[in-house]
Short mmCIF file of C-alpha atoms and ligand atoms in Angstrom, two decimals:
data_model
loop_
_atom_site.label_atom_id
_atom_site.label_comp_id
_atom_site.label_asym_id
_atom_site.label_seq_id
_atom_site.Cartn_x
_atom_site.Cartn_y
_atom_site.Cartn_z
CA MET A 17 27.22 -65.28 -35.36
CA ASN A 18 23.84 -67.47 -34.80
CA PHE A 19 21.67 -65.71 -32.62
CA PRO A 20 18.09 -66.65 -31.52
CA PRO A 21 15.28 -64.90 -33.84
CA LEU A 22 14.23 -61.35 -32.35
CA LYS A 23 10.59 -61.62 -31.00
CA ASN A 24 10.25 -57.92 -30.04
CA ASP A 25 11.69 -55.51 -32.51
CA LEU A 26 9.91 -52.00 -31.56
CA LEU A 27 13.15 -50.50 -30.48
CA LEU A 28 14.76 -51.41 -33.73
CA LYS A 29 11.77 -50.16 -35.71
CA ALA A 30 11.74 -46.89 -33.92
CA ALA A 31 15.28 -46.23 -34.39
CA LYS A 32 14.70 -46.66 -38.24
CA GLY A 33 11.71 -44.42 -38.35
CA GLU A 34 9.40 -47.40 -39.07
CA ASP A 35 5.53 -47.83 -37.65
CA VAL A 36 5.58 -49.55 -34.34
CA GLU A 37 2.31 -50.91 -32.62
CA ARG A 38 3.21 -49.31 -29.39
CA THR A 39 5.93 -46.89 -28.31
CA PRO A 40 8.91 -49.06 -27.06
CA VAL A 41 10.51 -48.12 -23.45
CA TRP A 42 13.36 -49.10 -21.69
CA VAL A 43 15.33 -47.02 -18.64
CA MET A 44 19.05 -45.71 -18.42
CA ARG A 45 20.51 -47.54 -15.44
CA GLN A 46 17.85 -50.36 -15.59
CA ALA A 47 20.38 -52.72 -14.27
CA GLY A 48 21.38 -51.51 -10.82
CA ARG A 49 21.02 -51.04 -7.11
CA TYR A 50 17.50 -49.69 -6.96
CA LEU A 51 16.78 -53.49 -7.67
CA PRO A 52 17.13 -55.99 -4.56
CA GLU A 53 18.13 -58.67 -6.85
CA PHE A 54 21.21 -56.53 -8.20
CA ARG A 55 22.12 -55.56 -4.56
CA ALA A 56 22.05 -59.36 -3.58
CA VAL A 57 24.60 -60.01 -6.47
CA ARG A 58 26.74 -57.13 -5.32
CA GLU A 59 27.09 -58.19 -1.83
CA ASN A 60 29.11 -61.08 -3.17
CA HIS A 61 31.00 -59.46 -6.14
CA SER A 62 33.01 -56.22 -6.74
CA PHE A 63 31.31 -53.97 -9.42
CA PHE A 64 34.52 -54.60 -11.85
CA GLU A 65 34.27 -58.43 -11.12
CA ILE A 66 30.59 -58.26 -12.15
CA CYS A 67 31.73 -56.14 -15.19
CA GLN A 68 34.44 -58.98 -16.21
CA THR A 69 32.58 -62.03 -15.52
CA PRO A 70 30.37 -62.60 -18.57
CA GLU A 71 27.63 -65.04 -16.84
CA LEU A 72 27.23 -62.24 -14.06
CA VAL A 73 26.83 -59.71 -16.60
CA ALA A 74 24.27 -61.62 -18.40
CA LYS A 75 22.52 -62.33 -14.61
CA VAL A 76 22.29 -58.65 -13.86
CA THR A 77 21.51 -57.62 -17.50
CA LEU A 78 18.78 -59.87 -17.59
CA GLN A 79 17.09 -58.97 -14.07
CA PRO A 80 15.11 -55.92 -15.11
CA ILE A 81 13.96 -57.61 -18.22
CA GLU A 82 12.56 -60.58 -15.95
CA ARG A 83 10.85 -58.01 -13.61
CA PHE A 84 9.45 -55.48 -16.17
CA ASP A 85 7.87 -55.33 -19.68
CA LEU A 86 10.84 -53.55 -21.16
CA ASP A 87 11.84 -53.54 -24.76
CA ALA A 88 15.49 -53.54 -24.54
CA ALA A 89 18.20 -54.96 -22.55
CA ILE A 90 21.58 -52.66 -21.97
CA ILE A 91 24.50 -54.68 -21.37
CA PHE A 92 25.93 -54.20 -17.79
CA SER A 93 29.14 -52.45 -17.83
CA ASP A 94 30.64 -48.95 -17.02
CA ILE A 95 31.73 -46.12 -19.37
CA LEU A 96 35.25 -46.29 -17.14
CA VAL A 97 36.39 -49.59 -18.74
CA VAL A 98 37.89 -47.64 -21.56
CA PRO A 99 40.28 -45.60 -19.34
CA GLN A 100 41.12 -48.80 -17.72
CA ALA A 101 41.92 -50.62 -21.09
CA LEU A 102 44.20 -47.35 -21.53
CA GLY A 103 45.95 -48.21 -18.52
CA MET A 104 44.42 -46.36 -15.83
CA THR A 105 43.38 -47.48 -12.41
CA VAL A 106 39.70 -47.42 -11.76
CA GLU A 107 38.21 -48.39 -8.15
CA MET A 108 34.11 -48.39 -7.74
CA ARG A 109 34.31 -47.37 -4.08
CA PRO A 110 30.98 -47.68 -2.24
CA GLY A 111 28.88 -44.23 -1.42
CA GLU A 112 31.44 -42.33 -3.36
CA GLY A 113 31.42 -43.76 -6.70
CA PRO A 114 34.26 -44.01 -9.51
CA VAL A 115 37.79 -43.12 -8.38
CA LEU A 116 40.82 -42.82 -10.69
CA PRO A 117 43.55 -42.75 -8.02
CA GLN A 118 46.39 -41.50 -10.40
CA PRO A 119 44.72 -39.09 -12.84
CA LEU A 120 46.21 -37.12 -15.72
CA VAL A 121 47.57 -33.93 -14.26
CA SER A 122 49.09 -32.31 -17.26
CA PRO A 123 49.60 -33.29 -20.66
CA GLU A 124 52.80 -34.95 -20.07
CA ASP A 125 50.69 -37.69 -18.59
CA ILE A 126 49.10 -38.63 -21.78
CA VAL A 127 52.29 -40.76 -22.54
CA ARG A 128 50.99 -42.96 -19.70
CA LEU A 129 48.29 -43.99 -22.04
CA ASP A 130 48.30 -47.40 -23.94
CA LYS A 131 47.23 -45.53 -26.91
CA SER A 132 48.02 -48.52 -29.17
CA VAL A 133 45.77 -50.98 -26.85
CA ASN A 134 44.25 -54.09 -28.22
CA VAL A 135 40.60 -53.39 -27.49
CA ASP A 136 39.84 -57.14 -28.66
CA ASP A 137 42.13 -58.33 -25.95
CA LYS A 138 41.92 -55.69 -23.00
CA LEU A 139 38.03 -55.58 -23.44
CA GLY A 140 37.44 -59.12 -24.65
CA TYR A 141 35.15 -59.84 -21.79
CA VAL A 142 32.65 -57.41 -23.06
CA SER A 143 32.67 -59.01 -25.94
CA LYS A 144 32.05 -62.46 -24.50
CA ALA A 145 29.52 -60.85 -22.27
CA ILE A 146 27.47 -59.44 -24.98
CA THR A 147 27.69 -62.76 -27.07
CA LEU A 148 26.31 -64.70 -23.92
CA THR A 149 23.58 -62.03 -22.98
CA ARG A 150 22.16 -61.67 -26.33
CA THR A 151 22.04 -65.81 -26.23
CA GLN A 152 20.41 -65.71 -23.01
CA LEU A 153 17.99 -62.97 -23.83
CA ASP A 154 16.91 -65.72 -26.39
CA GLY A 155 15.35 -62.88 -28.63
CA LYS A 156 13.03 -61.46 -26.13
CA VAL A 157 14.27 -58.05 -26.81
CA PRO A 158 17.22 -56.43 -28.44
CA LEU A 159 20.66 -55.93 -26.49
CA ILE A 160 22.07 -52.29 -26.34
CA GLY A 161 25.55 -51.98 -26.27
CA PHE A 162 27.34 -48.35 -25.08
CA ALA A 163 30.50 -46.48 -24.48
CA GLY A 164 31.25 -42.78 -22.94
CA ALA A 165 31.90 -40.13 -25.22
CA PRO A 166 35.59 -38.82 -25.12
CA TRP A 167 35.06 -35.12 -23.50
CA THR A 168 32.98 -37.38 -20.53
CA LEU A 169 35.92 -40.03 -20.28
CA MET A 170 38.43 -37.12 -20.38
CA CYS A 171 36.94 -35.47 -17.29
CA TYR A 172 37.10 -38.46 -15.19
CA MET A 173 40.70 -39.50 -16.40
CA ILE A 174 41.64 -35.70 -15.18
CA GLU A 175 39.58 -35.32 -12.21
CA GLY A 176 40.26 -38.63 -11.02
CA GLY A 177 36.53 -39.33 -10.23
CA GLY A 178 33.27 -37.16 -10.25
CA SER A 179 33.22 -33.69 -9.70
CA ARG A 180 30.85 -30.52 -9.36
CA THR A 181 32.67 -28.12 -11.73
CA MET A 182 34.92 -30.43 -13.75
CA SER A 183 37.34 -27.25 -13.39
CA LYS A 184 40.51 -29.48 -13.92
CA ALA A 185 39.29 -30.76 -16.93
CA LYS A 186 38.07 -27.46 -18.26
CA ARG A 187 41.33 -26.01 -17.42
CA TRP A 188 43.10 -28.37 -19.90
CA ILE A 189 40.81 -27.42 -22.66
CA TYR A 190 41.36 -23.61 -22.34
CA HIS A 191 45.20 -23.85 -21.36
CA TRP A 192 46.26 -26.67 -23.48
CA PRO A 193 43.68 -27.08 -26.37
CA VAL A 194 45.88 -28.76 -28.60
CA LYS A 195 46.87 -31.25 -26.12
CA SER A 196 43.30 -31.66 -25.03
CA LYS A 197 42.48 -32.41 -28.57
CA ARG A 198 45.13 -34.99 -28.86
CA LEU A 199 43.81 -36.63 -25.69
CA LEU A 200 40.34 -36.85 -27.21
CA SER A 201 41.15 -38.24 -30.20
CA ILE A 202 43.13 -41.21 -28.48
CA ILE A 203 39.94 -41.72 -26.54
CA THR A 204 38.20 -41.68 -29.70
CA ASP A 205 40.28 -44.11 -31.72
CA VAL A 206 39.56 -46.66 -28.74
CA THR A 207 35.87 -45.95 -28.28
CA VAL A 208 35.45 -46.74 -32.17
CA ASN A 209 37.14 -49.91 -31.92
CA TYR A 210 35.08 -50.85 -28.74
CA LEU A 211 31.98 -50.05 -29.79
CA THR A 212 33.00 -51.87 -33.17
CA MET A 213 33.63 -54.95 -31.38
CA GLN A 214 30.29 -54.82 -29.29
CA ALA A 215 28.17 -54.74 -32.80
CA LYS A 216 30.32 -57.51 -33.59
CA ALA A 217 30.01 -59.59 -30.45
CA GLY A 218 25.99 -59.00 -30.88
CA ALA A 219 24.81 -55.50 -29.62
CA GLN A 220 21.91 -54.59 -31.61
CA LEU A 221 22.07 -50.70 -31.27
CA LEU A 222 25.16 -48.57 -29.61
CA GLN A 223 24.54 -45.61 -27.51
CA VAL A 224 27.16 -43.16 -26.61
CA PHE A 225 27.07 -41.57 -23.34
CA GLU A 226 28.07 -37.82 -23.50
CA SER A 227 26.65 -37.35 -19.81
CA ASN A 228 29.41 -34.30 -19.04
CA ALA A 229 28.10 -32.27 -22.02
CA GLU A 230 26.26 -30.08 -19.22
CA PHE A 231 29.81 -28.51 -18.31
CA LEU A 232 30.51 -27.17 -21.66
CA GLY A 233 28.75 -24.22 -23.60
CA PRO A 234 27.95 -24.16 -27.44
CA GLU A 235 31.49 -22.95 -28.16
CA GLN A 236 33.37 -25.52 -26.00
CA PHE A 237 30.92 -28.30 -26.92
CA GLU A 238 31.52 -27.48 -30.69
CA LYS A 239 35.51 -27.61 -30.32
CA PHE A 240 35.81 -30.29 -27.76
CA SER A 241 32.74 -32.84 -27.84
CA LEU A 242 30.77 -32.70 -31.15
CA PRO A 243 33.67 -33.50 -33.65
CA TYR A 244 34.57 -36.63 -31.57
CA LEU A 245 31.28 -37.71 -31.49
CA ARG A 246 30.29 -37.31 -35.03
CA GLU A 247 33.44 -39.18 -35.65
CA ILE A 248 32.43 -41.96 -33.73
CA ALA A 249 29.50 -42.80 -35.39
CA THR A 250 30.66 -42.26 -38.85
CA ARG A 251 33.41 -44.45 -38.60
CA VAL A 252 31.81 -47.24 -36.13
CA LYS A 253 29.37 -47.57 -39.42
CA SER A 254 32.02 -47.56 -41.58
CA ASN A 255 33.60 -50.31 -39.95
CA LEU A 256 30.76 -52.25 -39.47
CA ILE A 257 29.91 -52.25 -43.40
CA ASN A 258 33.60 -52.47 -44.50
CA ASN A 259 34.67 -55.39 -42.27
CA VAL A 260 36.90 -57.86 -43.93
CA THR A 261 34.52 -60.82 -44.16
CA GLY A 262 32.16 -58.45 -46.67
CA ASP A 263 29.52 -58.94 -44.17
CA SER A 264 27.79 -55.79 -42.98
CA VAL A 265 26.31 -55.15 -39.79
CA GLU A 266 23.55 -52.39 -39.49
CA VAL A 267 23.30 -51.21 -36.05
CA PRO A 268 21.54 -47.78 -35.21
CA MET A 269 23.49 -45.61 -32.93
CA THR A 270 22.05 -42.96 -30.01
CA VAL A 271 24.00 -40.05 -28.88
CA PHE A 272 22.80 -39.01 -25.40
CA ALA A 273 24.69 -35.48 -24.66
CA LYS A 274 23.32 -34.59 -21.38
CA GLY A 275 22.77 -30.83 -20.57
CA ALA A 276 23.60 -30.33 -24.44
CA HIS A 277 19.96 -28.36 -24.98
CA TYR A 278 21.87 -26.05 -26.88
CA ALA A 279 23.25 -28.65 -29.78
CA LEU A 280 20.43 -30.46 -30.61
CA LYS A 281 20.56 -29.08 -34.24
CA GLU A 282 24.25 -29.84 -34.48
CA LEU A 283 23.94 -33.29 -32.86
CA SER A 284 21.21 -34.10 -35.34
CA ASN A 285 23.54 -33.17 -38.03
CA SER A 286 25.41 -36.75 -37.63
CA ASP A 287 25.46 -40.47 -38.50
CA TYR A 288 23.48 -41.03 -35.04
CA ASP A 289 19.93 -42.31 -35.73
CA ILE A 290 18.70 -41.57 -32.28
CA ILE A 291 19.15 -38.32 -30.12
CA GLY A 292 18.58 -38.99 -26.45
CA LEU A 293 17.30 -36.00 -24.62
CA ASP A 294 17.55 -35.14 -20.84
CA TRP A 295 14.44 -34.02 -18.86
CA THR A 296 15.20 -30.19 -19.06
CA VAL A 297 14.16 -30.28 -22.68
CA ASP A 298 10.89 -29.85 -24.13
CA PRO A 299 9.97 -32.57 -26.40
CA ILE A 300 8.24 -30.23 -28.87
CA GLU A 301 10.87 -27.71 -28.48
CA ALA A 302 13.39 -30.77 -29.31
CA ARG A 303 11.35 -31.96 -32.36
CA LYS A 304 11.64 -28.65 -34.03
CA GLN A 305 15.55 -28.74 -33.60
CA VAL A 306 16.23 -31.85 -34.59
CA GLY A 307 13.81 -32.34 -37.47
CA PRO A 308 11.77 -35.28 -38.90
CA THR A 309 14.34 -37.46 -39.83
CA LYS A 310 15.87 -38.50 -36.26
CA THR A 311 14.21 -40.60 -33.66
CA LEU A 312 14.12 -39.06 -30.33
CA GLN A 313 14.48 -40.54 -26.75
CA GLY A 314 13.85 -39.71 -23.39
CA ASN A 315 13.15 -37.93 -21.54
CA LEU A 316 11.26 -38.14 -18.06
CA ASP A 317 12.74 -36.78 -15.04
CA PRO A 318 14.12 -39.70 -12.97
CA CYS A 319 12.89 -37.99 -9.65
CA ALA A 320 9.57 -38.04 -11.06
CA LEU A 321 9.54 -41.76 -10.33
CA TYR A 322 9.41 -40.29 -6.83
CA SER A 323 5.81 -39.24 -7.33
CA SER A 324 2.56 -41.35 -6.44
CA VAL A 325 1.87 -44.40 -8.89
CA THR A 326 -1.06 -42.80 -10.37
CA GLU A 327 0.75 -39.45 -10.86
CA ILE A 328 3.86 -41.60 -12.69
CA GLU A 329 1.34 -43.12 -15.11
CA THR A 330 -0.23 -39.81 -15.79
CA LEU A 331 3.38 -38.31 -16.42
CA ALA A 332 4.22 -40.99 -18.66
CA LYS A 333 1.07 -40.89 -20.75
CA GLU A 334 1.66 -36.98 -21.12
CA MET A 335 5.11 -37.63 -22.53
CA VAL A 336 4.25 -39.87 -24.96
CA LYS A 337 1.58 -37.65 -26.13
CA LYS A 338 3.88 -34.91 -26.43
CA PHE A 339 6.64 -36.78 -28.50
CA GLY A 340 4.15 -38.49 -30.74
CA LYS A 341 4.22 -42.14 -31.96
CA THR A 342 6.50 -41.87 -34.81
CA ARG A 343 10.24 -41.90 -34.34
CA TYR A 344 9.95 -42.01 -30.68
CA ILE A 345 11.65 -44.07 -27.79
CA ALA A 346 10.74 -43.77 -24.41
CA ASN A 347 12.99 -43.35 -21.35
CA LEU A 348 14.00 -41.28 -18.52
CA GLY A 349 15.86 -38.11 -19.02
CA HIS A 350 19.14 -39.77 -17.13
CA GLY A 351 19.80 -43.16 -15.37
CA ILE A 352 16.95 -44.19 -12.52
CA TYR A 353 18.42 -43.29 -9.01
CA PRO A 354 19.21 -46.06 -6.45
CA ASP A 355 16.58 -45.18 -4.02
CA VAL A 356 13.59 -45.50 -6.46
CA ASN A 357 11.30 -47.97 -5.44
CA PRO A 358 11.18 -50.57 -8.36
CA ASP A 359 7.38 -50.89 -8.08
CA HIS A 360 7.26 -47.26 -9.31
CA LEU A 361 9.47 -48.07 -12.39
CA LYS A 362 6.41 -50.57 -13.61
CA PHE A 363 4.05 -47.72 -13.29
CA PHE A 364 6.25 -45.92 -15.70
CA VAL A 365 6.34 -48.69 -18.16
CA ASP A 366 3.07 -49.42 -18.04
CA GLY A 367 1.97 -45.56 -18.55
CA ILE A 368 3.79 -45.75 -21.59
CA HIS A 369 2.13 -49.09 -22.75
CA LYS A 370 -0.95 -47.67 -22.14
CA ALA A 371 -0.52 -44.24 -23.70
CA SER A 372 0.82 -45.94 -26.83
CA THR A 373 -1.30 -48.97 -27.73
O1 CP3 B 24 22.17 -48.65 -17.85
C1 CP3 B 24 22.61 -49.72 -17.48
O2 CP3 B 24 21.55 -50.44 -16.62
C2 CP3 B 24 23.89 -50.38 -17.75
C3 CP3 B 24 25.18 -50.00 -16.94
C4 CP3 B 24 25.55 -49.07 -16.75
C5 CP3 B 24 26.32 -48.72 -15.65
N1 CP3 B 24 26.98 -47.50 -15.84
C6 CP3 B 24 26.36 -49.41 -14.29
C7 CP3 B 24 26.75 -48.68 -13.36
C8 CP3 B 24 25.60 -47.79 -17.38
C9 CP3 B 24 25.31 -47.60 -18.71
C10 CP3 B 24 26.42 -46.80 -17.18
C11 CP3 B 24 27.25 -45.74 -17.66
C12 CP3 B 24 27.87 -44.67 -17.14
N2 CP3 B 24 28.76 -44.89 -16.14
C13 CP3 B 24 27.56 -43.54 -17.20
C14 CP3 B 24 27.02 -42.60 -18.21
C15 CP3 B 24 25.47 -42.51 -17.78
C16 CP3 B 24 25.27 -41.59 -16.72
O3 CP3 B 24 24.75 -42.20 -15.75
O4 CP3 B 24 25.57 -40.41 -17.10
C17 CP3 B 24 28.51 -42.74 -16.29
C18 CP3 B 24 28.88 -41.29 -16.25
C19 CP3 B 24 29.34 -43.78 -15.68
C20 CP3 B 24 30.38 -43.65 -14.52
C21 CP3 B 24 29.97 -44.08 -13.13
N3 CP3 B 24 29.65 -45.51 -13.06
C22 CP3 B 24 29.48 -43.41 -12.35
C23 CP3 B 24 29.31 -42.05 -12.01
C24 CP3 B 24 29.02 -44.19 -10.94
C25 CP3 B 24 28.55 -43.76 -9.82
C26 CP3 B 24 26.94 -43.53 -9.84
C27 CP3 B 24 26.44 -43.73 -8.44
O5 CP3 B 24 25.12 -43.88 -8.88
O6 CP3 B 24 27.09 -44.18 -7.56
C28 CP3 B 24 29.25 -45.37 -11.57
C29 CP3 B 24 28.90 -46.46 -10.90
C30 CP3 B 24 28.07 -47.59 -11.71
N4 CP3 B 24 27.92 -47.96 -12.93
C31 CP3 B 24 26.82 -48.23 -10.77
C32 CP3 B 24 26.42 -49.15 -11.76
C33 CP3 B 24 25.17 -50.12 -11.66
C34 CP3 B 24 26.59 -48.45 -9.19
C35 CP3 B 24 27.78 -48.98 -8.54
C36 CP3 B 24 27.87 -50.28 -7.73
O7 CP3 B 24 27.25 -51.19 -8.14
O8 CP3 B 24 28.12 -50.00 -6.86
#
């Protein structure tokens, strides 16, 4: 595909460990409800209607890029489009978040999933949205694609929505470990195809969100999360090298396992280029764990954006100082909250710029 030339490659350089003029910065959930222009679009369209309409996806993906000096765009979508592709109903209820009205109750329910789903067909709208958004970005910044990790998606598919404990999903891994692994493998296969499709459609970096790692301890993480995370990076990269035309697409990959502070070393023993950190991890300790060959991403507490604007700048500068300039991408430690004043994000972004130029 022929896209406009990339004018700002800070993110991709940092991903590869090359020297950068300044630290690249983007923010998880940068397109979302904290932006009045996003809420205006949501007044006329349901959440999944936006996800399924490439023109609307391009519009809301570009909103934060137009407002702030960010170094990457992330495609507007949701991790729950994969359970939808597998045949499950997902509703986005205002004030409640995602609801799956017919969750998987026991392993017999696995047969309900369309495990041989053709991702290019079912999620073709994401592919179209990526191609259109990258074209409209006009090379301003790179476009990030993403997917949910298998354990995190398994949680939603079993819990039927968010949960404080994930005890239903955790019951599966203790009570039905083999069947749980079967489910995780089904999700892994679909996710590999989905991320491969996104890269072929024009995504320039891919992030895998293991947002529910925090509910697993080291042993369960090693059995029910890590192998699937590793498999995804290895298989996606090999798909992109060995595609039928003989072309290869080089796409760096990020793993963000929220709460997996105990597994940073294990996560760095993988084909991911970038390890995302939540705000509970100390940057210097993280670098020790991960070693010199991976890029780190993160990790200011999203709630720090409730500070005064001068304090936000100071916190941003202190963070850059701790991480250092090489192999680092600035971000929050999780997605920005809907009640954050968007002007405050500007001070975060500017603080990163000032600290690193
Ligand atoms: O980062 C971006 O700007 C891209 C868009 C994006 C969304 N969801 C849009 C969204 C991304 C990357 C996601 C990922 C996602 N979705 C994750 C992993 C990241 C994380 O936060 O841990 C998870 C766990 C989900 C599932 C999900 N979708 C939840 C839990 C919710 C409710 C959250 C809430 O704050 O209410 C959603 C809804 C959702 N996804 C919204 C947006 C903008 C808000 C829904 C709305 O507009 O009504």
